[in-house]
PDB file of C-alpha atoms in Angstrom:
ATOM      1  CA  MET A 176      69.759 106.580 102.010  1.00 71.00           C
ATOM      2  CA  ILE A 177      71.179 110.029 101.830  1.00 92.00           C
ATOM      3  CA  LYS A 178      74.499 110.718 100.122  1.00 93.00           C
ATOM      4  CA  SER A 179      76.723 110.185 103.301  1.00 94.00           C
ATOM      5  CA  GLU A 180      75.061 106.839 104.461  1.00 94.00           C
ATOM      6  CA  LEU A 181      75.651 105.699 100.902  1.00 92.00           C
ATOM      7  CA  ILE A 182      79.518 106.553 100.650  1.00 93.00           C
ATOM      8  CA  ASN A 183      79.966 105.208 104.328  1.00 95.00           C
ATOM      9  CA  GLU A 184      78.389 101.856 103.610  1.00 94.00           C
ATOM     10  CA  LEU A 185      80.230 101.488  99.970  1.00 93.00           C
ATOM     11  CA  ILE A 186      83.720 102.341 101.411  1.00 94.00           C
ATOM     12  CA  ARG A 187      83.375  99.941 104.232  1.00 94.00           C
ATOM     13  CA  THR A 188      81.763  97.208 102.531  1.00 94.00           C
ATOM     14  CA  ARG A 189      84.273  97.422  99.431  1.00 95.00           C
ATOM     15  CA  ARG A 190      86.445  93.870  99.560  1.00 96.00           C
ATOM     16  CA  SER A 191      89.156  92.632  97.437  1.00 96.00           C
ATOM     17  CA  VAL A 192      87.621  89.602  95.108  1.00 97.00           C
ATOM     18  CA  PHE A 193      89.968  87.187  93.638  1.00 97.00           C
ATOM     19  CA  THR A 194      90.407  85.269  90.590  1.00 97.00           C
ATOM     20  CA  GLN A 195      89.345  82.107  92.155  1.00 96.00           C
ATOM     21  CA  GLN A 196      86.220  83.805  93.381  1.00 97.00           C
ATOM     22  CA  PHE A 197      85.116  84.753  89.980  1.00 98.00           C
ATOM     23  CA  GLU A 198      82.659  83.121  87.666  1.00 97.00           C
ATOM     24  CA  PRO A 199      84.479  81.832  84.608  1.00 93.00           C
ATOM     25  CA  GLY A 200      83.367  82.713  81.330  1.00 94.00           C
ATOM     26  CA  LYS A 201      81.112  85.719  82.588  1.00 97.00           C
ATOM     27  CA  VAL A 202      81.911  88.534  80.776  1.00 98.00           C
ATOM     28  CA  ILE A 203      81.473  92.216  82.383  1.00 98.00           C
ATOM     29  CA  PRO A 204      79.693  94.372  79.991  1.00 98.00           C
ATOM     30  CA  ASP A 205      82.258  97.093  78.470  1.00 97.00           C
ATOM     31  CA  ALA A 206      80.113  99.974  79.746  1.00 98.00           C
ATOM     32  CA  ILE A 207      80.515  99.429  83.304  1.00 98.00           C
ATOM     33  CA  ILE A 208      84.499  99.090  82.448  1.00 98.00           C
ATOM     34  CA  TRP A 209      84.265 102.477  81.150  1.00 98.00           C
ATOM     35  CA  GLN A 210      82.163 103.836  83.608  1.00 98.00           C
ATOM     36  CA  ALA A 211      84.906 102.556  86.188  1.00 98.00           C
ATOM     37  CA  LEU A 212      87.773 104.249  84.333  1.00 98.00           C
ATOM     38  CA  GLU A 213      85.698 107.774  83.996  1.00 98.00           C
ATOM     39  CA  ASN A 214      85.417 107.648  87.764  1.00 98.00           C
ATOM     40  CA  ALA A 215      89.133 107.049  87.994  1.00 98.00           C
ATOM     41  CA  ASN A 216      89.728 110.030  85.739  1.00 98.00           C
ATOM     42  CA  TRP A 217      87.885 112.081  88.204  1.00 98.00           C
ATOM     43  CA  ALA A 218      90.519 111.468  91.298  1.00 98.00           C
ATOM     44  CA  PRO A 219      92.579 114.216  92.774  1.00 98.00           C
ATOM     45  CA  ASN A 220      95.609 115.199  91.163  1.00 97.00           C
ATOM     46  CA  HIS A 221      98.187 118.141  91.830  1.00 94.00           C
ATOM     47  CA  LYS A 222      98.828 120.426  89.134  1.00 95.00           C
ATOM     48  CA  PHE A 223      96.107 118.463  86.901  1.00 96.00           C
ATOM     49  CA  THR A 224      98.733 116.379  85.488  1.00 97.00           C
ATOM     50  CA  GLU A 225      96.520 113.011  85.422  1.00 98.00           C
ATOM     51  CA  PRO A 226      99.089 110.781  85.306  1.00 98.00           C
ATOM     52  CA  TRP A 227      96.929 107.548  85.462  1.00 98.00           C
ATOM     53  CA  ARG A 228      97.250 105.485  82.253  1.00 98.00           C
ATOM     54  CA  PHE A 229      95.065 102.159  81.748  1.00 98.00           C
ATOM     55  CA  THR A 230      95.493  99.506  79.318  1.00 98.00           C
ATOM     56  CA  VAL A 231      92.271  97.099  79.177  1.00 98.00           C
ATOM     57  CA  PHE A 232      92.584  93.547  78.380  1.00 98.00           C
ATOM     58  CA  THR A 233      89.399  91.330  77.602  1.00 98.00           C
ATOM     59  CA  GLY A 234      88.467  88.742  75.371  1.00 98.00           C
ATOM     60  CA  ASN A 235      91.416  87.492  72.949  1.00 98.00           C
ATOM     61  CA  GLY A 236      93.560  90.616  75.097  1.00 98.00           C
ATOM     62  CA  LEU A 237      93.547  88.217  78.063  1.00 98.00           C
ATOM     63  CA  GLN A 238      95.650  85.408  76.380  1.00 98.00           C
ATOM     64  CA  LYS A 239      97.822  88.019  74.624  1.00 98.00           C
ATOM     65  CA  LEU A 240      98.515  89.701  77.982  1.00 98.00           C
ATOM     66  CA  ALA A 241      99.083  86.364  79.639  1.00 98.00           C
ATOM     67  CA  GLU A 242     101.511  84.870  76.985  1.00 98.00           C
ATOM     68  CA  GLN A 243     103.303  88.470  76.886  1.00 97.00           C
ATOM     69  CA  GLN A 244     103.633  88.838  80.687  1.00 97.00           C
ATOM     70  CA  ALA A 245     104.874  85.005  81.255  1.00 98.00           C
ATOM     71  CA  ASP A 246     107.500  85.886  78.410  1.00 98.00           C
ATOM     72  CA  ILE A 247     108.716  88.800  80.206  1.00 98.00           C
ATOM     73  CA  TYR A 248     108.969  87.363  83.640  1.00 97.00           C
ATOM     74  CA  LYS A 249     110.666  84.301  81.987  1.00 97.00           C
ATOM     75  CA  LYS A 250     113.279  86.108  80.195  1.00 97.00           C
ATOM     76  CA  TYR A 251     113.869  89.074  83.095  1.00 96.00           C
ATOM     77  CA  ALA A 252     113.119  87.277  86.075  1.00 94.00           C
ATOM     78  CA  GLY A 253     116.826  86.022  86.869  1.00 93.00           C
ATOM     79  CA  ALA A 254     117.606  83.889  89.613  1.00 94.00           C
ATOM     80  CA  LYS A 255     114.086  84.766  91.237  1.00 92.00           C
ATOM     81  CA  PHE A 256     112.340  82.698  88.554  1.00 95.00           C
ATOM     82  CA  LYS A 257     109.725  79.975  89.642  1.00 96.00           C
ATOM     83  CA  GLN A 258     108.074  77.673  87.168  1.00 97.00           C
ATOM     84  CA  ASN A 259     104.937  77.756  89.237  1.00 97.00           C
ATOM     85  CA  LYS A 260     104.775  81.464  89.010  1.00 97.00           C
ATOM     86  CA  TYR A 261     105.325  81.525  85.299  1.00 98.00           C
ATOM     87  CA  GLU A 262     102.699  78.891  85.042  1.00 97.00           C
ATOM     88  CA  GLN A 263     100.251  81.138  87.013  1.00 97.00           C
ATOM     89  CA  MET A 264     100.966  83.907  84.843  1.00 97.00           C
ATOM     90  CA  LEU A 265     100.130  82.114  81.626  1.00 98.00           C
ATOM     91  CA  VAL A 266      96.525  81.223  83.808  1.00 97.00           C
ATOM     92  CA  THR A 267      95.397  84.091  85.742  1.00 97.00           C
ATOM     93  CA  PRO A 268      94.254  86.577  82.894  1.00 98.00           C
ATOM     94  CA  GLN A 269      92.255  84.204  81.604  1.00 96.00           C
ATOM     95  CA  GLN A 270      90.042  83.694  84.551  1.00 97.00           C
ATOM     96  CA  CYS A 271      89.006  87.441  84.352  1.00 98.00           C
ATOM     97  CA  SER A 272      86.321  89.349  82.243  1.00 98.00           C
ATOM     98  CA  HIS A 273      88.966  92.347  82.171  1.00 98.00           C
ATOM     99  CA  VAL A 274      92.408  93.119  83.318  1.00 98.00           C
ATOM    100  CA  ILE A 275      93.274  96.870  83.674  1.00 98.00           C
ATOM    101  CA  ALA A 276      97.094  97.190  83.613  1.00 98.00           C
ATOM    102  CA  ILE A 277      97.724 100.581  85.611  1.00 98.00           C
ATOM    103  CA  GLY A 278     100.435 102.827  84.938  1.00 98.00           C
ATOM    104  CA  CYS A 279     101.633 106.052  86.344  1.00 98.00           C
ATOM    105  CA  LYS A 280     102.738 108.383  83.501  1.00 98.00           C
ATOM    106  CA  ARG A 281     105.626 110.872  85.120  1.00 97.00           C
ATOM    107  CA  HIS A 282     105.769 114.678  85.233  1.00 96.00           C
ATOM    108  CA  ALA A 283     109.291 114.920  87.111  1.00 93.00           C
ATOM    109  CA  ASP A 284     109.803 118.216  85.934  1.00 94.00           C
ATOM    110  CA  GLN A 285     106.319 119.604  87.940  1.00 94.00           C
ATOM    111  CA  LEU A 286     105.923 117.182  90.853  1.00 94.00           C
ATOM    112  CA  PRO A 287     107.572 114.766  92.963  1.00 96.00           C
ATOM    113  CA  GLU A 288     106.899 111.001  92.193  1.00 96.00           C
ATOM    114  CA  MET A 289     105.068 110.460  95.323  1.00 97.00           C
ATOM    115  CA  GLU A 290     102.215 112.988  94.427  1.00 97.00           C
ATOM    116  CA  GLU A 291     101.803 111.456  91.177  1.00 98.00           C
ATOM    117  CA  ILE A 292     101.820 107.680  92.515  1.00 98.00           C
ATOM    118  CA  ALA A 293      99.092 108.935  95.357  1.00 98.00           C
ATOM    119  CA  ALA A 294      96.978 110.428  92.366  1.00 98.00           C
ATOM    120  CA  VAL A 295      97.243 106.946  90.584  1.00 98.00           C
ATOM    121  CA  ALA A 296      96.160 105.254  94.018  1.00 98.00           C
ATOM    122  CA  CYS A 297      93.297 107.427  94.468  1.00 98.00           C
ATOM    123  CA  ALA A 298      92.266 106.698  90.627  1.00 98.00           C
ATOM    124  CA  VAL A 299      92.556 102.902  91.380  1.00 98.00           C
ATOM    125  CA  GLN A 300      90.074 103.518  94.817  1.00 98.00           C
ATOM    126  CA  ASN A 301      87.488 105.167  92.597  1.00 98.00           C
ATOM    127  CA  ILE A 302      87.929 101.942  90.272  1.00 98.00           C
ATOM    128  CA  TYR A 303      87.321  99.592  93.301  1.00 97.00           C
ATOM    129  CA  LEU A 304      84.383 101.775  94.402  1.00 97.00           C
ATOM    130  CA  THR A 305      82.796 101.963  91.276  1.00 97.00           C
ATOM    131  CA  VAL A 306      82.914  98.230  90.855  1.00 97.00           C
ATOM    132  CA  SER A 307      81.850  97.698  94.704  1.00 95.00           C
ATOM    133  CA  ALA A 308      78.600  99.566  93.530  1.00 95.00           C
ATOM    134  CA  TYR A 309      77.786  96.216  91.809  1.00 95.00           C
ATOM    135  CA  ASP A 310      76.910  93.533  94.310  1.00 90.00           C
ATOM    136  CA  GLU A 311      77.569  90.859  91.508  1.00 96.00           C
ATOM    137  CA  ILE A 312      81.431  92.358  90.122  1.00 98.00           C
ATOM    138  CA  GLY A 313      84.538  92.538  92.027  1.00 97.00           C
ATOM    139  CA  GLY A 314      88.087  92.551  91.786  1.00 98.00           C
ATOM    140  CA  TYR A 315      91.303  93.463  93.257  1.00 98.00           C
ATOM    141  CA  TRP A 316      94.764  95.385  92.717  1.00 98.00           C
ATOM    142  CA  SER A 317      97.563  93.309  92.434  1.00 98.00           C
ATOM    143  CA  THR A 318     101.522  94.648  92.217  1.00 97.00           C
ATOM    144  CA  GLY A 319     102.613  90.993  91.648  1.00 93.00           C
ATOM    145  CA  GLY A 320     103.687  89.629  88.245  1.00 93.00           C
ATOM    146  CA  ILE A 321     105.910  91.953  86.031  1.00 97.00           C
ATOM    147  CA  THR A 322     104.968  94.875  87.594  1.00 97.00           C
ATOM    148  CA  PHE A 323     108.371  95.620  88.736  1.00 96.00           C
ATOM    149  CA  ILE A 324     110.383  94.447  85.545  1.00 97.00           C
ATOM    150  CA  GLU A 325     111.579  97.467  83.654  1.00 96.00           C
ATOM    151  CA  GLU A 326     111.185  95.711  80.471  1.00 97.00           C
ATOM    152  CA  ALA A 327     107.545  95.472  81.005  1.00 97.00           C
ATOM    153  CA  LYS A 328     106.658  99.154  80.807  1.00 98.00           C
ATOM    154  CA  PRO A 329     107.171  99.579  76.754  1.00 97.00           C
ATOM    155  CA  LEU A 330     103.862  97.012  76.683  1.00 96.00           C
ATOM    156  CA  PHE A 331     102.018  99.555  78.446  1.00 97.00           C
ATOM    157  CA  ASP A 332     103.043 102.610  76.554  1.00 97.00           C
ATOM    158  CA  LEU A 333     105.129 103.439  79.711  1.00 98.00           C
ATOM    159  CA  GLY A 334     108.692 105.185  79.250  1.00 97.00           C
ATOM    160  CA  PRO A 335     111.719 105.087  81.338  1.00 96.00           C
ATOM    161  CA  ASP A 336     110.602 107.410  83.988  1.00 96.00           C
ATOM    162  CA  ASP A 337     107.096 106.058  84.187  1.00 98.00           C
ATOM    163  CA  LYS A 338     105.777 103.510  86.658  1.00 98.00           C
ATOM    164  CA  LEU A 339     103.892 100.251  85.938  1.00 98.00           C
ATOM    165  CA  MET A 340     101.650 100.115  89.340  1.00 98.00           C
ATOM    166  CA  GLY A 341     100.306  96.654  88.838  1.00 98.00           C
ATOM    167  CA  PHE A 342      96.900  95.407  87.666  1.00 98.00           C
ATOM    168  CA  PHE A 343      93.352  95.356  88.616  1.00 98.00           C
ATOM    169  CA  TYR A 344      91.596  92.051  87.821  1.00 98.00           C
ATOM    170  CA  LEU A 345      87.927  91.867  87.288  1.00 98.00           C
ATOM    171  CA  GLY A 346      85.348  89.533  87.109  1.00 98.00           C
ATOM    172  CA  TYR A 347      81.648  88.395  88.277  1.00 98.00           C
ATOM    173  CA  VAL A 348      81.454  86.821  91.661  1.00 97.00           C
ATOM    174  CA  LYS A 349      80.799  83.262  92.449  1.00 96.00           C
ATOM    175  CA  VAL A 350      82.059  83.312  95.896  1.00 96.00           C
ATOM    176  CA  PRO A 351      81.546  86.496  97.765  1.00 94.00           C
ATOM    177  CA  SER A 352      84.569  87.783  99.938  1.00 95.00           C
ATOM    178  CA  VAL A 353      84.332  87.952 103.866  1.00 94.00           C
ATOM    179  CA  SER A 354      83.488  90.979 105.806  1.00 93.00           C
ATOM    180  CA  GLY A 355      86.172  93.237 106.536  1.00 93.00           C
ATOM    181  CA  LYS A 356      87.486  94.439 109.899  1.00 94.00           C
ATOM    182  CA  ARG A 357      89.409  97.262 111.202  1.00 95.00           C
ATOM    183  CA  LYS A 358      91.107  98.234 114.613  1.00 97.00           C
ATOM    184  CA  PRO A 359      89.467 101.300 116.104  1.00 96.00           C
ATOM    185  CA  VAL A 360      90.299 104.765 114.261  1.00 97.00           C
ATOM    186  CA  GLN A 361      91.428 106.127 117.581  1.00 96.00           C
ATOM    187  CA  GLU A 362      94.205 103.899 117.961  1.00 96.00           C
ATOM    188  CA  LYS A 363      95.983 105.455 114.756  1.00 97.00           C
ATOM    189  CA  VAL A 364      95.046 108.954 115.094  1.00 97.00           C
ATOM    190  CA  ASN A 365      96.810 111.930 117.453  1.00 96.00           C
ATOM    191  CA  TRP A 366      94.328 114.805 117.923  1.00 95.00           C
ATOM    192  CA  VAL A 367      95.780 118.038 118.535  1.00 97.00           C
ATOM    193  CA  SER A 368      93.461 120.882 119.917  1.00 96.00           C
TER     194      SER A 368
END
């Protein structure tokens, strides 16, 4: 297959794979996680700010993440607190091989926020595509849980101006995702000649 065919295939077959689809207890080699992070590091970014920051949890770190996020949620959710969500936070990380917290280190004096958020999103897409290159490994990006709780940021070495942009959950695929579908791109394009 030539490169264009390979990238087309990889992009079009990429799917989110959720924790309930993971093979319990099976651990992805750290070398593959490092490869995904290295590819994330090559995302496009304006003025070379490289705003992405990652905190990787695996092994006993998954239990630590579960407890810390559940505690933060319980302490700061206020009227939005839901017991089942709290209990799920204690379980979800431990169903994974690795969890990557995704941060955006802001350079407010140099760039608009949107440019750095977009750069981090490109980095996460590189993680998605790297993981998708391995048929037996999957994952998904979630902005749930404690993502929007300001008090969670210090856990991931993020300051007040920085953004916690969610978590990427990874595991071996036990149950594959269904094929994707999209409406024709022509419905979403205005072509001006």
